[in-house]
Each structure stands twice: as structure tokens, then as C-alpha cells.
Amino acid sequence: MNDNEKTGCPMHAAAPAGDARAQWHGAQMDFSKDMSYGDYLGLNQILHAQHPLSPNHNEMLFIIQHQTSELWMKLMLHELRAVRTHLQTDDLPPAFKMLARVARIMDQLVHAWDVLATMTPPEYTAIRPYLGASSGFQSYQYREIEFILGNKNAALLTVHATTPEHALLQESLRTPSLYDEAVQLLARNGLAISAERLNADPTQPTQADASVQDAWLEVYRDPQRYWALYELAEKLVDLETAFRFWRFRHVTTVERIIGFKTGTGGTAGVSYLRKMLDVVLFPELFALRTAL
């Protein structure tokens, strides 16, 4: 009798003779009646969702790069929506964890460009005719990320007008951004925010406001008194910094592969992407550094 038989440990009990688990270190081998790893993750659908249109070997890289980015963006939105809800209820500790997670997701997306950058200009040129007018500019998830972070632009809804997600994006446009909720939180904590800013049209992009900068300055000048708000501010700065890296890496990768050609979706390509680098999501949090 071995030690496991003596102790009767259910975690290490020997499998009966002929039991499928005996085939490999006790692992379950028969999933005819149980949910498997592939079942749980829906791998059959995910791994059969790549449909290259060209005969070129490198198109698979292009497809998977963008599909995995969309999956990461789905997780980002899951977290960002929850952060906004926690800010509305003054429940900050979970929001801090979620904001940190989103920043790390953006780091992951930054490094993903390294993989796409292995595609050379001739390799992309070979698949470009098969892409038609499809473009990352049409990503509704990216659009919602921009909206929830405060970079609102109603005109961009037009590109989604015929998609099932149009109504979702309209709602996202009308809903106060995550930063709008942070400003409301400042006011609830007794910091003076102008009525104009508190009642700002949520469909418009974030505009710098002197009262908001003054409030954040008060937080930064007395972090012990306003520790939770101070930590929130730094989490937001981390988030925007990661977002800027993501955008920058996008620009440099596109320039490396296609130069200054027009994008497949009709934008000016690199020139358009460079303009997006100037967008500041949380303006007062960066401006206050000069004033401190």
C-alpha cells in the first residue's frame, strides 16, 4: 500500500485500472460529458474566425493582430464602464485596481505593435488590395473607448450609421465620460467646481476648465488630506500616459509599413494619426504640473 492509499487523500488517490485519468499524471482525459478548456473559451469559434482573402502568407498576422486588439479593447471597456460606475458611487478602491488594469492592457497593446512591425512594406502591399475600405478607423470599440475617456465627436458616428453598434455609440456619446464623473467627485468632496463645468454638455469633448485645475491643485498641494483623490489623479495620469504610448506606437508602426500613403479607410494615414497625438484627455492633470 502506498502513502496515498494509507492517507486516503482524494487529491492523490490512484486512478482505477483502465481509468482515462491514468493516461497522463492523473489528468482527466475524457470530456465527452464535461466542459473542456476549449468549450469554456469558445476556441472553436475564435480559432476559426480568421478568413484571409489573399494568397499571401502574411495576411494571417494582420488579421490576428487586429482581432486580438479588439479582444483587449473589449476587456478595457468592461473595466472602464465599471470604473465610471464606482466613481459615481464614491467607491474608489475597486476603481483604482481597474484603472491600473486598463493601463497594463494598453501596455500589452503597445507591445503588440512590435509583432505587426515585422511585416515589411512589400508584404503589406501584397495584401492591401484585399482589404478594400476596411480600416481600424471603423472600430466601434475604439470609438467607445475614446468617448468614455472624454474625446467625444458626434460626427464620427456617421461611419457606424449602418452597424448594429450605432445605438450603443449614441448612448456612449450622451453618457458623461469617466473624467466627467471624476470632476463630479471633486465637487462632492467639497472642492469648488464651476457650475458651467458641472453642467457641461456630455456630448462635447473635454475642455480645460480653470476651476477643475484649481481643484486638482488643491489635492496635489495637500495629498494627505485628499489621499483618495490624489491616488485617483495619478491613476488617471498613468492611464493617459499609457494611451499616448499606444497611439504613438500605432503611428510609428504605420509609418514603418506604409509610409505616408492614404489609409485604407480614406484618412490621411500617418498625418491623421500624428494629429491624434495632440489630443489630451485629462488636460488639467497635466497642466497643473507646471503650476505646482
Short mmCIF file of N, CA and C in Angstrom, two decimals, residues 48-156:
data_model
loop_
_atom_site.label_atom_id
_atom_site.label_comp_id
_atom_site.label_asym_id
_atom_site.label_seq_id
_atom_site.Cartn_x
_atom_site.Cartn_y
_atom_site.Cartn_z
N HIS A 48 -11.49 29.77 -35.58
CA HIS A 48 -11.97 29.65 -36.96
C HIS A 48 -12.56 30.96 -37.46
N ALA A 49 -12.18 32.06 -36.79
CA ALA A 49 -12.68 33.38 -37.18
C ALA A 49 -11.70 34.14 -38.06
N GLN A 50 -10.63 33.47 -38.52
CA GLN A 50 -9.65 34.10 -39.39
C GLN A 50 -9.90 33.62 -40.83
N HIS A 51 -10.18 34.57 -41.71
CA HIS A 51 -10.52 34.22 -43.09
C HIS A 51 -9.73 35.08 -44.07
N PRO A 52 -8.46 34.76 -44.27
CA PRO A 52 -7.65 35.53 -45.21
C PRO A 52 -8.28 35.57 -46.60
N LEU A 53 -8.20 36.72 -47.24
CA LEU A 53 -8.76 36.88 -48.58
C LEU A 53 -7.70 36.81 -49.66
N SER A 54 -6.44 37.00 -49.27
CA SER A 54 -5.36 36.97 -50.24
C SER A 54 -4.62 35.62 -50.14
N PRO A 55 -3.80 35.32 -51.14
CA PRO A 55 -2.98 34.10 -51.05
C PRO A 55 -1.70 34.32 -50.25
N ASN A 56 -1.51 35.53 -49.72
CA ASN A 56 -0.24 35.89 -49.08
C ASN A 56 -0.16 35.34 -47.65
N HIS A 57 0.96 34.74 -47.33
CA HIS A 57 1.19 34.13 -46.02
C HIS A 57 1.01 35.13 -44.87
N ASN A 58 1.37 36.38 -45.09
CA ASN A 58 1.43 37.37 -44.01
C ASN A 58 0.08 37.95 -43.61
N GLU A 59 -0.96 37.65 -44.36
CA GLU A 59 -2.26 38.20 -44.02
C GLU A 59 -2.77 37.66 -42.68
N MET A 60 -2.39 36.45 -42.34
CA MET A 60 -2.82 35.88 -41.07
C MET A 60 -2.32 36.74 -39.89
N LEU A 61 -1.09 37.21 -39.98
CA LEU A 61 -0.56 38.12 -38.95
C LEU A 61 -1.42 39.36 -38.84
N PHE A 62 -1.77 39.95 -39.97
CA PHE A 62 -2.55 41.19 -39.98
C PHE A 62 -3.92 40.98 -39.34
N ILE A 63 -4.54 39.87 -39.64
CA ILE A 63 -5.87 39.58 -39.08
C ILE A 63 -5.79 39.35 -37.57
N ILE A 64 -4.86 38.49 -37.14
CA ILE A 64 -4.79 38.15 -35.72
C ILE A 64 -4.36 39.35 -34.89
N GLN A 65 -3.47 40.18 -35.43
CA GLN A 65 -3.08 41.41 -34.73
C GLN A 65 -4.32 42.24 -34.38
N HIS A 66 -5.19 42.42 -35.35
CA HIS A 66 -6.35 43.27 -35.13
C HIS A 66 -7.45 42.57 -34.33
N GLN A 67 -7.60 41.28 -34.51
CA GLN A 67 -8.61 40.57 -33.71
C GLN A 67 -8.22 40.55 -32.23
N THR A 68 -6.96 40.29 -31.94
CA THR A 68 -6.55 40.27 -30.53
C THR A 68 -6.64 41.67 -29.92
N SER A 69 -6.36 42.70 -30.71
CA SER A 69 -6.51 44.07 -30.21
C SER A 69 -7.96 44.34 -29.85
N GLU A 70 -8.88 43.85 -30.66
CA GLU A 70 -10.30 44.05 -30.36
C GLU A 70 -10.70 43.31 -29.08
N LEU A 71 -10.13 42.14 -28.85
CA LEU A 71 -10.42 41.42 -27.60
C LEU A 71 -9.91 42.19 -26.39
N TRP A 72 -8.71 42.73 -26.50
CA TRP A 72 -8.17 43.54 -25.39
C TRP A 72 -9.03 44.78 -25.18
N MET A 73 -9.50 45.38 -26.28
CA MET A 73 -10.36 46.56 -26.14
C MET A 73 -11.69 46.20 -25.48
N LYS A 74 -12.18 45.01 -25.75
CA LYS A 74 -13.41 44.57 -25.08
C LYS A 74 -13.20 44.53 -23.57
N LEU A 75 -12.05 44.03 -23.14
CA LEU A 75 -11.75 43.99 -21.71
C LEU A 75 -11.56 45.41 -21.16
N MET A 76 -10.92 46.27 -21.92
CA MET A 76 -10.75 47.65 -21.48
C MET A 76 -12.11 48.31 -21.22
N LEU A 77 -13.04 48.12 -22.14
CA LEU A 77 -14.36 48.72 -21.98
C LEU A 77 -15.09 48.13 -20.78
N HIS A 78 -14.94 46.84 -20.58
CA HIS A 78 -15.53 46.18 -19.41
C HIS A 78 -15.03 46.84 -18.13
N GLU A 79 -13.75 47.14 -18.07
CA GLU A 79 -13.16 47.76 -16.89
C GLU A 79 -13.52 49.24 -16.78
N LEU A 80 -13.46 49.97 -17.88
CA LEU A 80 -13.72 51.41 -17.85
C LEU A 80 -15.16 51.72 -17.48
N ARG A 81 -16.10 50.93 -17.97
CA ARG A 81 -17.50 51.14 -17.60
C ARG A 81 -17.67 50.93 -16.10
N ALA A 82 -17.01 49.91 -15.58
CA ALA A 82 -17.10 49.64 -14.14
C ALA A 82 -16.45 50.75 -13.33
N VAL A 83 -15.33 51.29 -13.81
CA VAL A 83 -14.67 52.39 -13.12
C VAL A 83 -15.63 53.57 -13.01
N ARG A 84 -16.29 53.89 -14.10
CA ARG A 84 -17.22 55.02 -14.10
C ARG A 84 -18.33 54.82 -13.06
N THR A 85 -18.84 53.60 -12.98
CA THR A 85 -19.88 53.29 -12.00
C THR A 85 -19.36 53.46 -10.58
N HIS A 86 -18.14 53.00 -10.32
CA HIS A 86 -17.56 53.13 -8.98
C HIS A 86 -17.32 54.59 -8.62
N LEU A 87 -16.93 55.41 -9.60
CA LEU A 87 -16.75 56.83 -9.31
C LEU A 87 -18.08 57.48 -8.96
N GLN A 88 -19.14 57.06 -9.62
CA GLN A 88 -20.46 57.63 -9.34
C GLN A 88 -20.92 57.35 -7.92
N THR A 89 -20.45 56.25 -7.36
CA THR A 89 -20.88 55.85 -6.01
C THR A 89 -19.79 56.09 -4.96
N ASP A 90 -18.75 56.85 -5.31
CA ASP A 90 -17.66 57.18 -4.39
C ASP A 90 -16.93 55.94 -3.87
N ASP A 91 -16.94 54.88 -4.65
CA ASP A 91 -16.29 53.62 -4.25
C ASP A 91 -14.95 53.53 -4.99
N LEU A 92 -13.93 54.15 -4.43
CA LEU A 92 -12.68 54.34 -5.18
C LEU A 92 -11.71 53.16 -5.20
N PRO A 93 -11.54 52.40 -4.11
CA PRO A 93 -10.54 51.32 -4.17
C PRO A 93 -10.70 50.36 -5.35
N PRO A 94 -11.91 49.85 -5.64
CA PRO A 94 -12.02 48.98 -6.82
C PRO A 94 -11.69 49.73 -8.12
N ALA A 95 -12.04 51.01 -8.17
CA ALA A 95 -11.76 51.79 -9.37
C ALA A 95 -10.26 51.90 -9.60
N PHE A 96 -9.48 52.05 -8.52
CA PHE A 96 -8.02 52.14 -8.67
C PHE A 96 -7.46 50.86 -9.30
N LYS A 97 -7.95 49.72 -8.82
CA LYS A 97 -7.46 48.44 -9.36
C LYS A 97 -7.81 48.31 -10.83
N MET A 98 -9.01 48.72 -11.19
CA MET A 98 -9.45 48.60 -12.58
C MET A 98 -8.68 49.55 -13.50
N LEU A 99 -8.42 50.76 -13.02
CA LEU A 99 -7.64 51.71 -13.82
C LEU A 99 -6.22 51.20 -14.04
N ALA A 100 -5.65 50.60 -13.02
CA ALA A 100 -4.30 50.02 -13.17
C ALA A 100 -4.33 48.90 -14.20
N ARG A 101 -5.40 48.11 -14.18
CA ARG A 101 -5.51 47.02 -15.15
C ARG A 101 -5.62 47.56 -16.57
N VAL A 102 -6.40 48.60 -16.76
CA VAL A 102 -6.55 49.17 -18.10
C VAL A 102 -5.21 49.70 -18.62
N ALA A 103 -4.44 50.33 -17.76
CA ALA A 103 -3.12 50.82 -18.16
C ALA A 103 -2.21 49.68 -18.60
N ARG A 104 -2.31 48.54 -17.89
CA ARG A 104 -1.49 47.38 -18.27
C ARG A 104 -1.99 46.77 -19.59
N ILE A 105 -3.29 46.81 -19.82
CA ILE A 105 -3.82 46.34 -21.11
C ILE A 105 -3.25 47.19 -22.23
N MET A 106 -3.21 48.49 -22.00
CA MET A 106 -2.64 49.37 -23.02
C MET A 106 -1.17 49.07 -23.25
N ASP A 107 -0.45 48.74 -22.20
CA ASP A 107 0.95 48.31 -22.37
C ASP A 107 1.02 47.08 -23.28
N GLN A 108 0.11 46.15 -23.07
CA GLN A 108 0.06 44.94 -23.88
C GLN A 108 -0.16 45.30 -25.35
N LEU A 109 -1.06 46.26 -25.59
CA LEU A 109 -1.35 46.68 -26.96
C LEU A 109 -0.17 47.41 -27.58
N VAL A 110 0.56 48.15 -26.77
CA VAL A 110 1.77 48.82 -27.27
C VAL A 110 2.75 47.78 -27.80
N HIS A 111 3.00 46.74 -27.02
CA HIS A 111 3.97 45.72 -27.42
C HIS A 111 3.46 44.88 -28.59
N ALA A 112 2.15 44.81 -28.75
CA ALA A 112 1.62 44.06 -29.89
C ALA A 112 2.04 44.67 -31.22
N TRP A 113 2.26 45.99 -31.24
CA TRP A 113 2.72 46.63 -32.47
C TRP A 113 4.08 46.09 -32.89
N ASP A 114 4.88 45.62 -31.93
CA ASP A 114 6.18 45.05 -32.27
C ASP A 114 6.04 43.86 -33.19
N VAL A 115 4.98 43.10 -32.98
CA VAL A 115 4.75 41.92 -33.82
C VAL A 115 4.34 42.35 -35.22
N LEU A 116 3.39 43.29 -35.30
CA LEU A 116 2.94 43.75 -36.63
C LEU A 116 4.08 44.41 -37.39
N ALA A 117 5.01 45.04 -36.66
CA ALA A 117 6.12 45.73 -37.31
C ALA A 117 7.06 44.77 -38.03
N THR A 118 6.90 43.47 -37.81
CA THR A 118 7.71 42.51 -38.57
C THR A 118 7.19 42.37 -40.00
N MET A 119 6.03 42.95 -40.29
CA MET A 119 5.51 42.95 -41.66
C MET A 119 6.20 44.06 -42.45
N THR A 120 6.81 43.71 -43.55
CA THR A 120 7.54 44.68 -44.36
C THR A 120 6.61 45.37 -45.35
N PRO A 121 7.03 46.52 -45.90
CA PRO A 121 6.18 47.21 -46.88
C PRO A 121 5.74 46.33 -48.06
N PRO A 122 6.63 45.53 -48.67
CA PRO A 122 6.15 44.67 -49.77
C PRO A 122 5.12 43.64 -49.32
N GLU A 123 5.27 43.15 -48.09
CA GLU A 123 4.31 42.15 -47.59
C GLU A 123 2.94 42.78 -47.38
N TYR A 124 2.92 44.01 -46.86
CA TYR A 124 1.62 44.69 -46.68
C TYR A 124 1.03 45.05 -48.04
N THR A 125 1.86 45.51 -48.94
CA THR A 125 1.38 45.89 -50.28
C THR A 125 0.69 44.71 -50.96
N ALA A 126 1.17 43.50 -50.68
CA ALA A 126 0.59 42.32 -51.31
C ALA A 126 -0.83 42.03 -50.82
N ILE A 127 -1.13 42.43 -49.58
CA ILE A 127 -2.47 42.13 -49.06
C ILE A 127 -3.40 43.34 -49.10
N ARG A 128 -2.84 44.53 -49.27
CA ARG A 128 -3.67 45.74 -49.19
C ARG A 128 -4.86 45.75 -50.15
N PRO A 129 -4.71 45.32 -51.41
CA PRO A 129 -5.87 45.35 -52.31
C PRO A 129 -7.05 44.51 -51.80
N TYR A 130 -6.76 43.52 -50.97
CA TYR A 130 -7.82 42.64 -50.48
C TYR A 130 -8.56 43.22 -49.27
N LEU A 131 -8.04 44.30 -48.70
CA LEU A 131 -8.65 44.90 -47.52
C LEU A 131 -9.83 45.80 -47.86
N GLY A 132 -9.92 46.21 -49.14
CA GLY A 132 -11.00 47.11 -49.53
C GLY A 132 -10.90 48.42 -48.76
N ALA A 133 -12.04 48.89 -48.26
CA ALA A 133 -12.07 50.14 -47.50
C ALA A 133 -12.07 49.88 -46.00
N SER A 134 -11.85 48.62 -45.59
CA SER A 134 -11.86 48.32 -44.15
C SER A 134 -10.65 48.96 -43.48
N SER A 135 -10.86 49.46 -42.27
CA SER A 135 -9.80 50.20 -41.58
C SER A 135 -10.07 50.18 -40.09
N GLY A 136 -9.00 50.27 -39.30
CA GLY A 136 -9.15 50.37 -37.86
C GLY A 136 -9.92 51.61 -37.45
N PHE A 137 -9.98 52.61 -38.31
CA PHE A 137 -10.76 53.82 -38.05
C PHE A 137 -12.24 53.47 -37.81
N GLN A 138 -12.66 52.33 -38.34
CA GLN A 138 -14.06 51.91 -38.22
C GLN A 138 -14.32 51.07 -36.97
N SER A 139 -13.33 50.88 -36.12
CA SER A 139 -13.51 50.08 -34.91
C SER A 139 -14.48 50.77 -33.96
N TYR A 140 -15.63 50.16 -33.74
CA TYR A 140 -16.60 50.79 -32.84
C TYR A 140 -16.14 50.71 -31.39
N GLN A 141 -15.35 49.68 -31.05
CA GLN A 141 -14.85 49.59 -29.68
C GLN A 141 -13.83 50.69 -29.40
N TYR A 142 -12.97 50.95 -30.36
CA TYR A 142 -12.02 52.05 -30.17
C TYR A 142 -12.77 53.37 -30.03
N ARG A 143 -13.83 53.53 -30.84
CA ARG A 143 -14.63 54.76 -30.75
C ARG A 143 -15.23 54.89 -29.36
N GLU A 144 -15.74 53.80 -28.80
CA GLU A 144 -16.34 53.87 -27.48
C GLU A 144 -15.28 54.17 -26.42
N ILE A 145 -14.09 53.63 -26.57
CA ILE A 145 -13.01 53.94 -25.63
C ILE A 145 -12.72 55.44 -25.66
N GLU A 146 -12.63 56.01 -26.85
CA GLU A 146 -12.41 57.46 -26.97
C GLU A 146 -13.54 58.23 -26.27
N PHE A 147 -14.78 57.80 -26.50
CA PHE A 147 -15.92 58.50 -25.90
C PHE A 147 -15.91 58.40 -24.38
N ILE A 148 -15.67 57.20 -23.86
CA ILE A 148 -15.73 57.04 -22.40
C ILE A 148 -14.58 57.78 -21.71
N LEU A 149 -13.49 58.03 -22.45
CA LEU A 149 -12.38 58.80 -21.91
C LEU A 149 -12.52 60.30 -22.16
N GLY A 150 -13.61 60.70 -22.83
CA GLY A 150 -13.92 62.12 -22.98
C GLY A 150 -13.62 62.74 -24.32
N ASN A 151 -13.06 61.98 -25.26
CA ASN A 151 -12.78 62.54 -26.59
C ASN A 151 -14.00 62.31 -27.49
N LYS A 152 -15.03 63.11 -27.25
CA LYS A 152 -16.32 62.95 -27.94
C LYS A 152 -16.30 63.68 -29.29
N ASN A 153 -16.95 63.07 -30.28
CA ASN A 153 -17.09 63.69 -31.60
C ASN A 153 -18.29 63.06 -32.28
N ALA A 154 -19.41 63.74 -32.28
CA ALA A 154 -20.65 63.18 -32.84
C ALA A 154 -20.51 62.87 -34.33
N ALA A 155 -19.68 63.63 -35.03
CA ALA A 155 -19.53 63.42 -36.48
C ALA A 155 -19.00 62.03 -36.79
N LEU A 156 -18.25 61.45 -35.86
CA LEU A 156 -17.66 60.14 -36.12
C LEU A 156 -18.68 59.00 -36.01
#
